Amino acid sequence: MESAEDQNGKWGVTNRADGFLLAIESSCDETAAAVIDRRLTVLSNVVSSQHELHRDFGGVVPEIASRAHVRRIIPAIDDALRAAGVALDQLSAVAVTTRPGLVGSLLVGLTAAKTLALSLEIPLVDVNHVEAHLFASRMSAGREVFPAIGLVVSGGHTLLYDCVSATDFHLLGSTIDDAAGEAFDKGAKLLGLGYPGGPAIQRAALSGDAGAVRFPRPLIDSPNLDFSFSGLKTALLYEINGSSHGRAVLRDLPHERVYDLAASYQEAIIDVLAAKCRRALVRTGRTALCVGGGVAANARLRERLKSVAAELPIELVLAEPALCTDNAAMAAMAWELIDRQLFAPLEIDVTPGLLRPKR
Ligand code: KG4
Ligand code: ZN
């Protein structure tokens, strides 16, 4: 397989280095394309969400997601270029998420990106989706934010990183079972609140009492930086079933009880996230915390992390809500990779896990 050096040698950095980057993201259930310039100005950010296709299932169905990406990817790219007022021949590079994610979904974006890179003779840059979630906080800040501790909280991942630079991330901890977003989605399903679960629980929690039910805080006192959320979901199920000896009685629960359960459940997830961030900051001595991923849009989490930041004190860098959930603009971290001449060979494949395949 061709090495990065060979590829760089073939293409050079690009003779349109100050032009525009087209970024493509299709790792899960959003088909997204964005155009970003070298100063990280987002000229367009098109996100075609598939929530309506997956709602009845209470979660993303991989086969449905990849089929929808196939139909939507070219319109999303066209829309992004048109909205940015940028023509294909003004592009300097194409960035694409290659990992982690659903293989069928990732393949659609990668195929589109490879086709454009090859036909336009511009570099292809592979982006790690969770690192891009962290880079979203740097874009929102509008200035350098690394080194920092990075928390990625999404539907598929709950990860704590030591971010040495925008391209050098060291994993400190991760979930041993469900991700935080998954806990929100499954909890909302149990409570009959709909999909996606995070925004639904946040809404319901506003009318509830977060102290009504004392849910467990899994691993909160363990010295490691790992997370576990699956037991929390089981605890919620027991609360819903109550004294019915295991038979679901959701329809019999008064609205107020549902709101209290939503608020208490949300608080338990957030308590653990806040405690682990605090521990990572204290342990490493880092003075900044960057947060990204869909769950980072949660208003209560943002509030709690602000308290942690004020108490330590450290600098808190939250991705703005529009850049928390999946989007292609955050793949602007490709500019950092371009600066370091880290391009992808055209043979690059997708991978469902976090690691880039060996070349
Ligand atoms: O980052 P993202 O869009 O996709 C993945 O990479 O997984 O994250 C989606 C997750 C879903 O689980 C969704 O319920 C959750 O983010 N989410 C929220 C909120 N908005 C989205 N969770 C809590 N509160 C929110 N406001
Ligand atoms: Zn994501």
Tab-separated table of C-alpha atoms and ligand atoms in Angstrom:
chain	number	residue	atom	x	y	z
A	1	MET	CA	0.000	0.000	0.000
A	2	GLU	CA	1.191	3.513	-0.752
A	3	SER	CA	2.659	5.420	2.174
A	4	ALA	CA	1.612	8.916	3.192
A	5	GLU	CA	4.990	10.171	1.977
A	6	ASP	CA	4.483	8.677	-1.498
A	7	GLN	CA	1.040	10.194	-1.630
A	8	ASN	CA	2.314	13.584	-0.511
A	9	GLY	CA	5.070	13.375	-3.051
A	10	LYS	CA	2.559	12.711	-5.785
A	11	TRP	CA	0.169	15.443	-4.915
A	12	GLY	CA	2.251	17.914	-2.934
A	13	VAL	CA	0.431	19.896	-0.293
A	14	THR	CA	-1.677	21.383	-3.068
A	15	ASN	CA	-1.175	24.351	-5.308
A	16	ARG	CA	-4.500	25.678	-4.085
A	17	ALA	CA	-3.474	25.625	-0.436
A	18	ASP	CA	-5.379	28.756	0.420
A	19	GLY	CA	-8.539	27.557	-1.256
A	20	PHE	CA	-11.433	25.676	0.230
A	21	LEU	CA	-11.879	22.356	1.949
A	22	LEU	CA	-14.904	20.184	1.183
A	23	ALA	CA	-15.701	17.974	4.176
A	24	ILE	CA	-17.965	14.935	4.022
A	25	GLU	CA	-19.458	13.114	7.018
A	26	SER	CA	-21.654	10.003	6.875
A	27	SER	CA	-20.545	7.893	9.842
A	28	CYS	CA	-23.994	7.301	11.332
A	29	ASP	CA	-27.407	8.715	10.436
A	30	GLU	CA	-26.580	12.224	9.238
A	31	THR	CA	-25.537	12.841	5.649
A	32	ALA	CA	-23.424	15.966	5.874
A	33	ALA	CA	-21.195	18.152	3.728
A	34	ALA	CA	-19.514	21.452	4.517
A	35	VAL	CA	-17.139	23.950	2.959
A	36	ILE	CA	-14.563	25.514	5.275
A	37	ASP	CA	-11.750	27.884	4.450
A	38	ARG	CA	-8.251	27.788	5.904
A	39	ARG	CA	-9.123	30.272	8.635
A	40	LEU	CA	-11.804	27.771	9.751
A	41	THR	CA	-14.630	29.978	8.531
A	42	VAL	CA	-17.604	27.707	7.873
A	43	LEU	CA	-18.984	28.804	4.496
A	44	SER	CA	-21.689	26.147	4.464
A	45	ASN	CA	-22.735	23.304	6.737
A	46	VAL	CA	-25.416	21.038	5.274
A	47	VAL	CA	-26.819	18.285	7.496
A	48	SER	CA	-29.476	15.934	6.174
A	49	SER	CA	-30.765	14.118	9.250
A	50	GLN	CA	-32.362	10.688	8.976
A	51	HIS	CA	-34.109	10.831	12.360
A	52	GLU	CA	-37.514	10.321	10.776
A	53	LEU	CA	-36.334	7.067	9.156
A	54	HIS	CA	-35.116	5.558	12.433
A	55	ARG	CA	-37.684	6.978	14.878
A	56	ASP	CA	-39.984	3.921	14.846
A	57	PHE	CA	-37.045	1.698	15.772
A	58	GLY	CA	-35.825	3.879	18.661
A	59	GLY	CA	-32.272	3.757	17.278
A	60	VAL	CA	-30.268	3.784	14.066
A	61	VAL	CA	-30.863	0.834	11.707
A	62	PRO	CA	-27.557	0.439	9.790
A	63	GLU	CA	-29.050	-0.861	6.519
A	64	ILE	CA	-31.627	1.947	6.363
A	65	ALA	CA	-28.896	4.489	7.164
A	66	SER	CA	-26.549	3.427	4.363
A	67	ARG	CA	-29.338	3.330	1.776
A	68	ALA	CA	-30.397	6.852	2.760
A	69	HIS	CA	-26.780	8.071	2.541
A	70	VAL	CA	-26.570	6.756	-1.034
A	71	ARG	CA	-29.608	8.824	-2.020
A	72	ARG	CA	-28.589	11.943	-0.116
A	73	ILE	CA	-24.821	12.283	-0.437
A	74	ILE	CA	-24.613	13.992	-3.837
A	75	PRO	CA	-27.442	16.452	-3.101
A	76	ALA	CA	-25.749	17.285	0.235
A	77	ILE	CA	-22.411	17.986	-1.499
A	78	ASP	CA	-24.143	20.043	-4.213
A	79	ASP	CA	-26.036	22.039	-1.600
A	80	ALA	CA	-22.877	22.682	0.433
A	81	LEU	CA	-20.952	23.960	-2.592
A	82	ARG	CA	-23.865	26.096	-3.782
A	83	ALA	CA	-24.478	27.599	-0.329
A	84	ALA	CA	-20.773	28.413	-0.007
A	85	GLY	CA	-20.616	29.865	-3.519
A	86	VAL	CA	-17.615	27.644	-4.206
A	87	ALA	CA	-17.000	25.765	-7.459
A	88	LEU	CA	-15.385	22.333	-7.629
A	89	ASP	CA	-12.217	23.769	-9.167
A	90	GLN	CA	-11.757	26.048	-6.152
A	91	LEU	CA	-11.381	23.086	-3.774
A	92	SER	CA	-7.928	22.424	-2.290
A	93	ALA	CA	-8.716	19.124	-0.611
A	94	VAL	CA	-11.509	16.724	0.314
A	95	ALA	CA	-11.846	15.565	3.916
A	96	VAL	CA	-13.926	12.583	4.897
A	97	THR	CA	-14.765	10.671	8.055
A	98	THR	CA	-13.330	7.164	7.739
A	99	ARG	CA	-13.750	6.000	11.366
A	100	PRO	CA	-15.346	5.161	13.735
A	101	GLY	CA	-18.890	4.458	12.608
A	102	LEU	CA	-21.210	2.149	10.727
A	103	VAL	CA	-19.252	0.499	7.930
A	104	GLY	CA	-22.001	0.793	5.298
A	105	SER	CA	-22.595	4.451	6.160
A	106	LEU	CA	-18.899	5.370	6.198
A	107	LEU	CA	-18.357	3.696	2.828
A	108	VAL	CA	-20.842	5.996	1.116
A	109	GLY	CA	-19.016	9.140	2.228
A	110	LEU	CA	-15.593	7.692	1.518
A	111	THR	CA	-16.562	6.611	-1.993
A	112	ALA	CA	-17.887	10.088	-2.791
A	113	ALA	CA	-14.738	11.698	-1.351
A	114	LYS	CA	-12.358	9.420	-3.231
A	115	THR	CA	-14.195	10.054	-6.488
A	116	LEU	CA	-13.884	13.815	-6.045
A	117	ALA	CA	-10.229	13.691	-4.962
A	118	LEU	CA	-9.268	11.490	-7.892
A	119	SER	CA	-11.187	13.409	-10.534
A	120	LEU	CA	-10.168	16.875	-9.281
A	121	GLU	CA	-6.590	15.743	-8.539
A	122	ILE	CA	-6.661	17.157	-5.038
A	123	PRO	CA	-5.605	15.503	-1.765
A	124	LEU	CA	-7.862	13.240	0.227
A	125	VAL	CA	-7.707	13.636	4.027
A	126	ASP	CA	-9.125	11.019	6.396
A	127	VAL	CA	-10.715	12.254	9.591
A	128	ASN	CA	-11.454	10.463	12.845
A	129	HIS	CA	-15.045	11.346	13.750
A	130	VAL	CA	-14.557	11.541	17.529
A	131	GLU	CA	-11.454	13.696	17.180
A	132	ALA	CA	-13.500	15.948	14.887
A	133	HIS	CA	-16.147	16.188	17.651
A	134	LEU	CA	-13.404	17.616	19.883
A	135	PHE	CA	-12.139	19.887	17.141
A	136	ALA	CA	-15.654	21.387	17.014
A	137	SER	CA	-14.873	23.014	20.374
A	138	ARG	CA	-11.736	24.589	18.912
A	139	MET	CA	-13.799	25.914	15.990
A	140	SER	CA	-16.377	27.360	18.355
A	141	ALA	CA	-13.640	29.013	20.446
A	142	GLY	CA	-12.119	30.609	17.354
A	143	ARG	CA	-8.602	30.195	18.773
A	144	GLU	CA	-6.115	27.531	19.845
A	145	VAL	CA	-7.451	25.449	22.757
A	146	PHE	CA	-5.064	22.498	22.987
A	147	PRO	CA	-3.459	21.049	25.082
A	148	ALA	CA	-6.603	20.125	26.970
A	149	ILE	CA	-8.625	17.284	28.380
A	150	GLY	CA	-11.243	16.294	25.800
A	151	LEU	CA	-14.637	14.740	26.535
A	152	VAL	CA	-16.518	13.200	23.605
A	153	VAL	CA	-20.100	12.320	24.477
A	154	SER	CA	-22.138	11.011	21.579
A	155	GLY	CA	-24.577	8.269	20.654
A	156	GLY	CA	-21.774	5.816	20.011
A	157	HIS	CA	-18.969	6.994	22.286
A	158	THR	CA	-18.081	8.298	25.708
A	159	LEU	CA	-14.365	9.023	25.674
A	160	LEU	CA	-11.913	11.035	27.710
A	161	TYR	CA	-8.745	12.134	25.954
A	162	ASP	CA	-5.586	13.935	26.807
A	163	CYS	CA	-5.399	16.219	23.760
A	164	VAL	CA	-1.762	17.207	23.347
A	165	SER	CA	-2.470	19.046	20.101
A	166	ALA	CA	-5.170	19.189	17.444
A	167	THR	CA	-3.805	15.980	15.933
A	168	ASP	CA	-2.382	14.162	18.964
A	169	PHE	CA	-5.010	12.543	21.176
A	170	HIS	CA	-4.299	10.011	23.944
A	171	LEU	CA	-7.195	7.963	25.253
A	172	LEU	CA	-7.608	8.162	29.043
A	173	GLY	CA	-10.915	6.387	29.487
A	174	SER	CA	-14.029	5.160	27.707
A	175	THR	CA	-17.328	3.469	28.381
A	176	ILE	CA	-17.230	-0.226	29.128
A	177	ASP	CA	-20.792	-0.702	27.839
A	178	ASP	CA	-23.348	1.882	26.653
A	179	ALA	CA	-22.375	5.386	25.543
A	180	ALA	CA	-23.898	8.417	27.285
A	181	GLY	CA	-26.035	9.245	24.229
A	182	GLU	CA	-27.152	5.640	24.054
A	183	ALA	CA	-28.209	5.884	27.718
A	184	PHE	CA	-30.293	8.964	26.838
A	185	ASP	CA	-31.805	7.230	23.793
A	186	LYS	CA	-32.628	3.986	25.631
A	187	GLY	CA	-33.927	5.860	28.672
A	188	ALA	CA	-36.213	7.981	26.484
A	189	LYS	CA	-37.508	4.854	24.782
A	190	LEU	CA	-38.327	3.267	28.161
A	191	LEU	CA	-40.077	6.481	29.211
A	192	GLY	CA	-42.022	6.713	25.933
A	193	LEU	CA	-40.453	10.086	25.147
A	194	GLY	CA	-39.417	9.428	21.534
A	195	TYR	CA	-36.229	9.553	19.478
A	196	PRO	CA	-33.586	10.953	19.576
A	197	GLY	CA	-33.717	10.550	23.320
A	198	GLY	CA	-31.292	13.246	24.477
A	199	PRO	CA	-33.338	16.290	23.493
A	200	ALA	CA	-36.548	14.494	24.605
A	201	ILE	CA	-35.185	13.735	28.094
A	202	GLN	CA	-33.766	17.248	28.403
A	203	ARG	CA	-37.211	18.681	27.586
A	204	ALA	CA	-39.081	16.373	29.983
A	205	ALA	CA	-36.487	16.981	32.727
A	206	LEU	CA	-37.289	20.704	32.719
A	207	SER	CA	-40.665	19.876	34.322
A	208	GLY	CA	-39.270	17.277	36.744
A	209	ASP	CA	-37.387	17.059	40.029
A	210	ALA	CA	-33.809	15.797	39.585
A	211	GLY	CA	-33.752	14.671	43.223
A	212	ALA	CA	-36.953	12.619	43.034
A	213	VAL	CA	-35.206	9.285	42.415
A	214	ARG	CA	-31.657	8.489	43.475
A	215	PHE	CA	-30.349	6.520	40.494
A	216	PRO	CA	-26.944	4.811	40.769
A	217	ARG	CA	-23.852	6.742	39.592
A	218	PRO	CA	-21.938	3.855	37.974
A	219	LEU	CA	-18.127	3.888	38.477
A	220	ILE	CA	-18.245	7.391	39.948
A	221	ASP	CA	-15.971	6.442	42.844
A	222	SER	CA	-13.681	4.110	40.918
A	223	PRO	CA	-10.237	5.655	40.423
A	224	ASN	CA	-10.190	4.993	36.670
A	225	LEU	CA	-11.548	7.283	33.956
A	226	ASP	CA	-13.951	4.742	32.469
A	227	PHE	CA	-17.725	4.960	32.295
A	228	SER	CA	-20.613	2.491	32.493
A	229	PHE	CA	-24.219	3.374	31.732
A	230	SER	CA	-26.036	0.110	31.049
A	231	GLY	CA	-26.908	-0.499	34.723
A	232	LEU	CA	-28.508	2.907	34.897
A	233	LYS	CA	-30.916	1.955	32.154
A	234	THR	CA	-31.837	-1.216	34.076
A	235	ALA	CA	-32.398	0.873	37.213
A	236	LEU	CA	-34.761	3.101	35.220
A	237	LEU	CA	-36.637	0.050	33.991
A	238	TYR	CA	-37.126	-1.110	37.599
A	239	GLU	CA	-38.411	2.332	38.565
A	240	ILE	CA	-40.875	2.314	35.676
A	241	ASN	CA	-42.074	-1.177	36.472
A	242	GLY	CA	-42.296	-0.255	40.142
A	243	SER	CA	-44.421	-2.667	42.067
A	244	SER	CA	-45.809	-4.372	38.976
A	245	HIS	CA	-43.427	-7.328	39.384
A	246	GLY	CA	-41.722	-6.731	36.075
A	247	ARG	CA	-44.700	-5.818	33.892
A	248	ALA	CA	-44.271	-2.493	32.145
A	249	VAL	CA	-46.848	-0.011	33.397
A	250	LEU	CA	-45.584	3.065	31.575
A	251	ARG	CA	-49.063	3.992	30.372
A	252	ASP	CA	-50.211	4.131	34.013
A	253	LEU	CA	-47.460	6.527	35.093
A	254	PRO	CA	-48.630	10.100	35.659
A	255	HIS	CA	-46.840	12.707	33.509
A	256	GLU	CA	-45.255	14.189	36.634
A	257	ARG	CA	-43.639	10.848	37.457
A	258	VAL	CA	-42.233	10.573	33.911
A	259	TYR	CA	-40.777	14.095	34.230
A	260	ASP	CA	-39.235	13.272	37.628
A	261	LEU	CA	-37.722	10.053	36.265
A	262	ALA	CA	-36.328	11.916	33.220
A	263	ALA	CA	-34.780	14.644	35.407
A	264	SER	CA	-33.314	12.144	37.899
A	265	TYR	CA	-31.972	9.890	35.161
A	266	GLN	CA	-30.382	12.831	33.305
A	267	GLU	CA	-28.803	14.029	36.555
A	268	ALA	CA	-27.217	10.623	37.197
A	269	ILE	CA	-25.605	10.537	33.741
A	270	ILE	CA	-24.353	14.112	34.110
A	271	ASP	CA	-23.016	13.576	37.650
A	272	VAL	CA	-20.782	10.796	36.349
A	273	LEU	CA	-19.611	12.775	33.313
A	274	ALA	CA	-18.784	15.817	35.445
A	275	ALA	CA	-16.958	13.748	38.095
A	276	LYS	CA	-14.798	11.938	35.543
A	277	CYS	CA	-13.882	15.173	33.745
A	278	ARG	CA	-12.889	16.664	37.075
A	279	ARG	CA	-10.760	13.616	37.896
A	280	ALA	CA	-9.010	13.712	34.502
A	281	LEU	CA	-8.227	17.413	34.928
A	282	VAL	CA	-6.872	17.004	38.449
A	283	ARG	CA	-4.854	13.919	37.524
A	284	THR	CA	-3.211	15.415	34.436
A	285	GLY	CA	-2.933	19.005	35.596
A	286	ARG	CA	-4.386	20.196	32.283
A	287	THR	CA	-5.947	23.630	32.542
A	288	ALA	CA	-8.576	23.362	29.803
A	289	LEU	CA	-11.504	21.034	29.075
A	290	CYS	CA	-12.899	20.663	25.527
A	291	VAL	CA	-16.270	19.031	25.077
A	292	GLY	CA	-17.996	17.799	21.925
A	293	GLY	CA	-20.500	15.239	20.624
A	294	GLY	CA	-24.297	15.207	20.552
A	295	VAL	CA	-24.732	14.976	24.343
A	296	ALA	CA	-22.571	18.103	24.725
A	297	ALA	CA	-25.620	20.019	23.443
A	298	ASN	CA	-27.360	19.148	26.727
A	299	ALA	CA	-28.066	22.354	28.641
A	300	ARG	CA	-27.811	20.758	32.076
A	301	LEU	CA	-24.457	19.124	31.245
A	302	ARG	CA	-23.131	22.466	29.998
A	303	GLU	CA	-24.256	24.127	33.225
A	304	ARG	CA	-22.640	21.434	35.391
A	305	LEU	CA	-19.348	21.550	33.503
A	306	LYS	CA	-19.301	25.333	33.920
A	307	SER	CA	-19.477	24.766	37.701
A	308	VAL	CA	-16.593	22.259	37.566
A	309	ALA	CA	-14.565	24.718	35.499
A	310	ALA	CA	-15.237	27.601	37.893
A	311	GLU	CA	-14.387	25.494	40.949
A	312	LEU	CA	-11.014	24.094	39.754
A	313	PRO	CA	-10.548	26.639	38.021
A	314	ILE	CA	-9.880	25.645	34.410
A	315	GLU	CA	-10.950	26.952	31.024
A	316	LEU	CA	-14.059	25.273	29.589
A	317	VAL	CA	-14.380	25.102	25.807
A	318	LEU	CA	-17.775	23.802	24.738
A	319	ALA	CA	-18.615	23.143	21.111
A	320	GLU	CA	-21.525	25.387	20.188
A	321	PRO	CA	-24.770	23.350	20.088
A	322	ALA	CA	-24.997	23.381	16.261
A	323	LEU	CA	-21.535	21.787	16.079
A	324	CYS	CA	-22.204	19.200	18.822
A	325	THR	CA	-24.425	16.794	16.897
A	326	ASP	CA	-23.012	15.179	13.766
A	327	ASN	CA	-21.967	17.613	11.053
A	328	ALA	CA	-19.236	17.907	8.438
A	329	ALA	CA	-17.933	21.350	9.462
A	330	MET	CA	-16.038	19.830	12.384
A	331	ALA	CA	-14.052	17.763	9.888
A	332	ALA	CA	-12.261	21.069	9.279
A	333	MET	CA	-9.667	19.494	11.549
A	334	ALA	CA	-8.410	18.212	8.196
A	335	TRP	CA	-6.684	21.594	7.793
A	336	GLU	CA	-4.482	20.609	10.754
A	337	LEU	CA	-3.668	17.315	9.035
A	338	ILE	CA	-2.947	19.144	5.760
A	339	ASP	CA	-0.542	21.455	7.622
A	340	ARG	CA	1.304	18.342	8.792
A	341	GLN	CA	1.100	16.802	5.294
A	342	LEU	CA	-0.948	13.882	6.626
A	343	PHE	CA	-2.938	12.826	3.580
A	344	ALA	CA	-4.795	9.580	2.914
A	345	PRO	CA	-3.863	7.129	0.183
A	346	LEU	CA	-6.674	6.452	-2.281
A	347	GLU	CA	-6.632	2.830	-1.092
A	348	ILE	CA	-7.719	3.854	2.398
A	349	ASP	CA	-10.669	1.908	3.760
A	350	VAL	CA	-13.226	2.670	6.451
A	351	THR	CA	-13.001	1.089	9.885
A	352	PRO	CA	-15.780	0.716	12.474
A	353	GLY	CA	-13.333	1.291	15.360
A	354	LEU	CA	-11.289	4.249	16.512
A	355	LEU	CA	-7.969	3.284	15.001
A	356	ARG	CA	-6.726	4.086	11.514
A	357	PRO	CA	-5.857	0.874	9.640
A	358	LYS	CA	-2.147	0.195	9.268
A	359	ARG	CA	-0.728	1.277	5.926
B	1	KG4	O1	-22.664	13.100	18.029
B	1	KG4	P1	-23.990	12.589	17.617
B	1	KG4	O2	-24.870	13.467	16.774
B	1	KG4	O3	-23.874	11.227	16.867
B	1	KG4	C1	-22.938	10.234	17.192
B	1	KG4	O4	-21.743	10.404	16.819
B	1	KG4	O5	-23.369	9.295	17.886
B	1	KG4	O6	-24.735	12.217	18.978
B	1	KG4	C2	-26.042	11.745	18.957
B	1	KG4	C3	-26.454	11.525	20.393
B	1	KG4	C4	-27.808	10.847	20.529
B	1	KG4	O7	-27.682	9.783	21.444
B	1	KG4	C5	-28.683	11.952	21.087
B	1	KG4	O8	-29.726	11.478	21.916
B	1	KG4	C6	-27.693	12.769	21.878
B	1	KG4	O9	-26.529	12.776	21.075
B	1	KG4	N1	-28.129	14.150	22.104
B	1	KG4	C7	-28.379	14.658	23.329
B	1	KG4	C8	-28.845	15.974	23.131
B	1	KG4	N2	-28.868	16.217	21.787
B	1	KG4	C9	-28.410	15.083	21.167
B	1	KG4	N3	-28.232	14.110	24.554
B	1	KG4	C10	-28.578	14.869	25.613
B	1	KG4	N4	-29.077	16.122	25.498
B	1	KG4	C11	-29.224	16.715	24.294
B	1	KG4	N5	-29.701	17.951	24.203
B	2	ZN	ZN	-20.883	11.912	16.269
